[in-house]
Amino acid sequence: MHTMWLSGAEGLAVLRIGLGLWWLESWRHKDKKTWFAGGGITWAAGIAEKHRWPIVKQGFDQVVSPRPRLMAYIVAYAELALGLGLVFGFLTPIALIAGLVLNLIYFVLMIHDWGEQGQNLMMALISVVAFLGMAWQSWSLDHALSLFQ
């Protein structure tokens, strides 16, 4: 007896595509002019400066602060690449792990802002479920190209 319209693989593909659309929205809603001029990194620097964990400020000062323009481009285009990779199902396991890492970085940086945490935790959970369920098995370029069998 069928209890769903979609197979398990197709249901995971829906999750994968939805997560990809979420990443694309994260990229789309950024004010690119302000972001690439350093606005996003300046905002994050203020968060890191007051962070309750000193290691976050230290890491930010060592990795991000010396190269704000490069980091602004890396963050924005990582979100775009993750979104496209997940929507089209291309290099899906890599995109899921990279997205999980980015969500965990956002989570740690914004540990005090529970509004942000809901989004980051939900996206991280979807990444884990999609990875463990091999969400590239259906409706994906990975499947069409016989990648990650």
PDB file of C-alpha atoms in Angstrom:
ATOM      1  CA  MET A   1       0.000   0.000   0.000  1.00  0.00           C
ATOM      2  CA  HIS A   2       1.282   3.461  -0.864  1.00  0.00           C
ATOM      3  CA  THR A   3       1.048   6.007   1.907  1.00  0.00           C
ATOM      4  CA  MET A   4       2.818   8.856   0.111  1.00  0.00           C
ATOM      5  CA  TRP A   5       2.776  10.430  -3.302  1.00  0.00           C
ATOM      6  CA  LEU A   6       6.557  10.543  -3.319  1.00  0.00           C
ATOM      7  CA  SER A   7       9.146   7.864  -2.756  1.00  0.00           C
ATOM      8  CA  GLY A   8      11.643   8.307   0.063  1.00  0.00           C
ATOM      9  CA  ALA A   9      14.319   9.440  -2.415  1.00  0.00           C
ATOM     10  CA  GLU A  10      11.927  11.965  -3.948  1.00  0.00           C
ATOM     11  CA  GLY A  11      10.971  13.283  -0.500  1.00  0.00           C
ATOM     12  CA  LEU A  12      14.654  13.796   0.303  1.00  0.00           C
ATOM     13  CA  ALA A  13      15.059  15.558  -3.047  1.00  0.00           C
ATOM     14  CA  VAL A  14      12.279  17.954  -2.024  1.00  0.00           C
ATOM     15  CA  LEU A  15      14.174  18.689   1.212  1.00  0.00           C
ATOM     16  CA  ARG A  16      17.419  19.170  -0.742  1.00  0.00           C
ATOM     17  CA  ILE A  17      15.806  21.530  -3.241  1.00  0.00           C
ATOM     18  CA  GLY A  18      14.048  23.466  -0.466  1.00  0.00           C
ATOM     19  CA  LEU A  19      17.361  23.879   1.358  1.00  0.00           C
ATOM     20  CA  GLY A  20      18.951  25.056  -1.877  1.00  0.00           C
ATOM     21  CA  LEU A  21      16.206  27.649  -2.324  1.00  0.00           C
ATOM     22  CA  TRP A  22      16.810  28.788   1.255  1.00  0.00           C
ATOM     23  CA  TRP A  23      20.508  29.329   0.465  1.00  0.00           C
ATOM     24  CA  LEU A  24      19.584  31.191  -2.723  1.00  0.00           C
ATOM     25  CA  GLU A  25      17.307  33.446  -0.680  1.00  0.00           C
ATOM     26  CA  SER A  26      20.169  34.095   1.752  1.00  0.00           C
ATOM     27  CA  TRP A  27      22.241  35.236  -1.213  1.00  0.00           C
ATOM     28  CA  ARG A  28      19.426  37.185  -2.891  1.00  0.00           C
ATOM     29  CA  HIS A  29      18.417  39.273   0.097  1.00  0.00           C
ATOM     30  CA  LYS A  30      21.929  40.615   0.721  1.00  0.00           C
ATOM     31  CA  ASP A  31      22.429  44.248  -0.269  1.00  0.00           C
ATOM     32  CA  LYS A  32      25.385  43.377  -2.501  1.00  0.00           C
ATOM     33  CA  LYS A  33      26.680  46.947  -2.796  1.00  0.00           C
ATOM     34  CA  THR A  34      26.843  47.361   0.988  1.00  0.00           C
ATOM     35  CA  TRP A  35      27.940  43.769   1.567  1.00  0.00           C
ATOM     36  CA  PHE A  36      30.897  43.918  -0.836  1.00  0.00           C
ATOM     37  CA  ALA A  37      31.875  47.359   0.459  1.00  0.00           C
ATOM     38  CA  GLY A  38      32.462  45.711   3.837  1.00  0.00           C
ATOM     39  CA  GLY A  39      29.095  46.230   5.538  1.00  0.00           C
ATOM     40  CA  GLY A  40      28.497  42.557   6.286  1.00  0.00           C
ATOM     41  CA  ILE A  41      31.975  41.969   7.628  1.00  0.00           C
ATOM     42  CA  THR A  42      31.820  45.171   9.709  1.00  0.00           C
ATOM     43  CA  TRP A  43      28.524  43.974  11.194  1.00  0.00           C
ATOM     44  CA  ALA A  44      30.007  40.541  11.953  1.00  0.00           C
ATOM     45  CA  ALA A  45      33.099  42.164  13.487  1.00  0.00           C
ATOM     46  CA  GLY A  46      30.843  43.974  15.958  1.00  0.00           C
ATOM     47  CA  ILE A  47      29.217  40.670  16.880  1.00  0.00           C
ATOM     48  CA  ALA A  48      32.597  38.925  17.251  1.00  0.00           C
ATOM     49  CA  GLU A  49      33.983  41.799  19.341  1.00  0.00           C
ATOM     50  CA  LYS A  50      31.283  41.326  22.016  1.00  0.00           C
ATOM     51  CA  HIS A  51      31.073  37.539  21.751  1.00  0.00           C
ATOM     52  CA  ARG A  52      30.868  35.604  25.021  1.00  0.00           C
ATOM     53  CA  TRP A  53      33.512  33.152  23.803  1.00  0.00           C
ATOM     54  CA  PRO A  54      36.941  34.834  23.372  1.00  0.00           C
ATOM     55  CA  ILE A  55      38.012  32.247  20.795  1.00  0.00           C
ATOM     56  CA  VAL A  56      35.375  33.570  18.373  1.00  0.00           C
ATOM     57  CA  LYS A  57      36.863  37.076  18.475  1.00  0.00           C
ATOM     58  CA  GLN A  58      40.375  35.659  18.172  1.00  0.00           C
ATOM     59  CA  GLY A  59      39.419  33.529  15.175  1.00  0.00           C
ATOM     60  CA  PHE A  60      37.573  36.407  13.530  1.00  0.00           C
ATOM     61  CA  ASP A  61      40.546  38.735  14.086  1.00  0.00           C
ATOM     62  CA  GLN A  62      42.978  36.217  12.603  1.00  0.00           C
ATOM     63  CA  VAL A  63      40.963  34.913   9.657  1.00  0.00           C
ATOM     64  CA  VAL A  64      38.350  37.475   8.628  1.00  0.00           C
ATOM     65  CA  SER A  65      39.527  40.931   9.739  1.00  0.00           C
ATOM     66  CA  PRO A  66      42.764  40.956   7.701  1.00  0.00           C
ATOM     67  CA  ARG A  67      40.822  40.234   4.475  1.00  0.00           C
ATOM     68  CA  PRO A  68      37.320  41.723   4.758  1.00  0.00           C
ATOM     69  CA  ARG A  69      36.667  42.160   1.039  1.00  0.00           C
ATOM     70  CA  LEU A  70      37.759  38.607   0.181  1.00  0.00           C
ATOM     71  CA  MET A  71      35.677  37.177   3.037  1.00  0.00           C
ATOM     72  CA  ALA A  72      32.616  39.169   1.917  1.00  0.00           C
ATOM     73  CA  TYR A  73      32.898  37.631  -1.544  1.00  0.00           C
ATOM     74  CA  ILE A  74      33.554  34.136  -0.157  1.00  0.00           C
ATOM     75  CA  VAL A  75      30.474  34.241   2.091  1.00  0.00           C
ATOM     76  CA  ALA A  76      28.126  35.646  -0.555  1.00  0.00           C
ATOM     77  CA  TYR A  77      29.244  33.401  -3.382  1.00  0.00           C
ATOM     78  CA  ALA A  78      29.402  30.351  -1.116  1.00  0.00           C
ATOM     79  CA  GLU A  79      25.694  30.878  -0.411  1.00  0.00           C
ATOM     80  CA  LEU A  80      25.003  31.203  -4.145  1.00  0.00           C
ATOM     81  CA  ALA A  81      27.041  28.094  -4.996  1.00  0.00           C
ATOM     82  CA  LEU A  82      25.386  26.082  -2.222  1.00  0.00           C
ATOM     83  CA  GLY A  83      21.940  27.117  -3.418  1.00  0.00           C
ATOM     84  CA  LEU A  84      22.599  26.241  -7.049  1.00  0.00           C
ATOM     85  CA  GLY A  85      24.353  22.988  -6.171  1.00  0.00           C
ATOM     86  CA  LEU A  86      21.487  21.821  -3.987  1.00  0.00           C
ATOM     87  CA  VAL A  87      18.663  22.927  -6.291  1.00  0.00           C
ATOM     88  CA  PHE A  88      20.221  21.194  -9.282  1.00  0.00           C
ATOM     89  CA  GLY A  89      21.665  18.341  -7.248  1.00  0.00           C
ATOM     90  CA  PHE A  90      25.221  18.848  -8.448  1.00  0.00           C
ATOM     91  CA  LEU A  91      28.057  17.793  -6.125  1.00  0.00           C
ATOM     92  CA  THR A  92      25.328  17.420  -3.545  1.00  0.00           C
ATOM     93  CA  PRO A  93      27.280  15.678  -0.748  1.00  0.00           C
ATOM     94  CA  ILE A  94      29.956  18.386  -0.953  1.00  0.00           C
ATOM     95  CA  ALA A  95      27.326  21.138  -0.920  1.00  0.00           C
ATOM     96  CA  LEU A  96      25.538  19.568   2.052  1.00  0.00           C
ATOM     97  CA  ILE A  97      28.731  19.317   4.120  1.00  0.00           C
ATOM     98  CA  ALA A  98      29.871  22.828   3.129  1.00  0.00           C
ATOM     99  CA  GLY A  99      26.437  24.214   3.988  1.00  0.00           C
ATOM    100  CA  LEU A 100      26.480  22.437   7.333  1.00  0.00           C
ATOM    101  CA  VAL A 101      29.877  23.956   8.120  1.00  0.00           C
ATOM    102  CA  LEU A 102      28.687  27.443   7.103  1.00  0.00           C
ATOM    103  CA  ASN A 103      25.548  27.079   9.237  1.00  0.00           C
ATOM    104  CA  LEU A 104      27.661  25.980  12.205  1.00  0.00           C
ATOM    105  CA  ILE A 105      29.927  29.010  11.744  1.00  0.00           C
ATOM    106  CA  TYR A 106      26.869  31.273  11.630  1.00  0.00           C
ATOM    107  CA  PHE A 107      25.468  29.455  14.662  1.00  0.00           C
ATOM    108  CA  VAL A 108      28.609  29.985  16.733  1.00  0.00           C
ATOM    109  CA  LEU A 109      28.947  33.633  15.674  1.00  0.00           C
ATOM    110  CA  MET A 110      25.300  34.396  16.477  1.00  0.00           C
ATOM    111  CA  ILE A 111      25.008  32.198  19.601  1.00  0.00           C
ATOM    112  CA  HIS A 112      23.217  34.983  21.510  1.00  0.00           C
ATOM    113  CA  ASP A 113      20.550  35.688  18.819  1.00  0.00           C
ATOM    114  CA  TRP A 114      17.893  32.985  19.096  1.00  0.00           C
ATOM    115  CA  GLY A 115      15.990  34.344  16.091  1.00  0.00           C
ATOM    116  CA  GLU A 116      18.974  33.572  13.866  1.00  0.00           C
ATOM    117  CA  GLN A 117      19.579  30.259  15.584  1.00  0.00           C
ATOM    118  CA  GLY A 118      16.264  28.814  14.459  1.00  0.00           C
ATOM    119  CA  GLN A 119      17.205  29.271  10.830  1.00  0.00           C
ATOM    120  CA  ASN A 120      20.753  27.969  11.245  1.00  0.00           C
ATOM    121  CA  LEU A 121      19.710  24.938  13.278  1.00  0.00           C
ATOM    122  CA  MET A 122      16.909  24.046  10.846  1.00  0.00           C
ATOM    123  CA  MET A 123      19.212  24.361   7.838  1.00  0.00           C
ATOM    124  CA  ALA A 124      21.892  22.289   9.623  1.00  0.00           C
ATOM    125  CA  LEU A 125      19.341  19.592  10.481  1.00  0.00           C
ATOM    126  CA  ILE A 126      18.115  19.420   6.883  1.00  0.00           C
ATOM    127  CA  SER A 127      21.736  19.155   5.702  1.00  0.00           C
ATOM    128  CA  VAL A 128      22.387  16.211   8.030  1.00  0.00           C
ATOM    129  CA  VAL A 129      19.156  14.410   7.065  1.00  0.00           C
ATOM    130  CA  ALA A 130      19.736  15.016   3.353  1.00  0.00           C
ATOM    131  CA  PHE A 131      23.345  13.815   3.602  1.00  0.00           C
ATOM    132  CA  LEU A 132      22.532  10.677   5.608  1.00  0.00           C
ATOM    133  CA  GLY A 133      19.574   9.950   3.321  1.00  0.00           C
ATOM    134  CA  MET A 134      21.711  10.455   0.190  1.00  0.00           C
ATOM    135  CA  ALA A 135      19.360  13.118  -1.196  1.00  0.00           C
ATOM    136  CA  TRP A 136      21.181  13.118  -4.533  1.00  0.00           C
ATOM    137  CA  GLN A 137      19.546   9.825  -5.593  1.00  0.00           C
ATOM    138  CA  SER A 138      16.562  11.489  -7.239  1.00  0.00           C
ATOM    139  CA  TRP A 139      15.954  14.617  -9.328  1.00  0.00           C
ATOM    140  CA  SER A 140      19.631  15.545  -9.465  1.00  0.00           C
ATOM    141  CA  LEU A 141      22.489  16.033 -11.887  1.00  0.00           C
ATOM    142  CA  ASP A 142      24.525  13.780  -9.604  1.00  0.00           C
ATOM    143  CA  HIS A 143      22.103  10.927 -10.315  1.00  0.00           C
ATOM    144  CA  ALA A 144      21.933  11.697 -14.048  1.00  0.00           C
ATOM    145  CA  LEU A 145      25.742  11.717 -14.256  1.00  0.00           C
ATOM    146  CA  SER A 146      26.083   8.643 -12.005  1.00  0.00           C
ATOM    147  CA  LEU A 147      28.104  10.542  -9.410  1.00  0.00           C
ATOM    148  CA  PHE A 148      28.221   9.422  -5.782  1.00  0.00           C
ATOM    149  CA  GLN A 149      26.559   6.055  -6.413  1.00  0.00           C
TER     150      GLN A 149
END
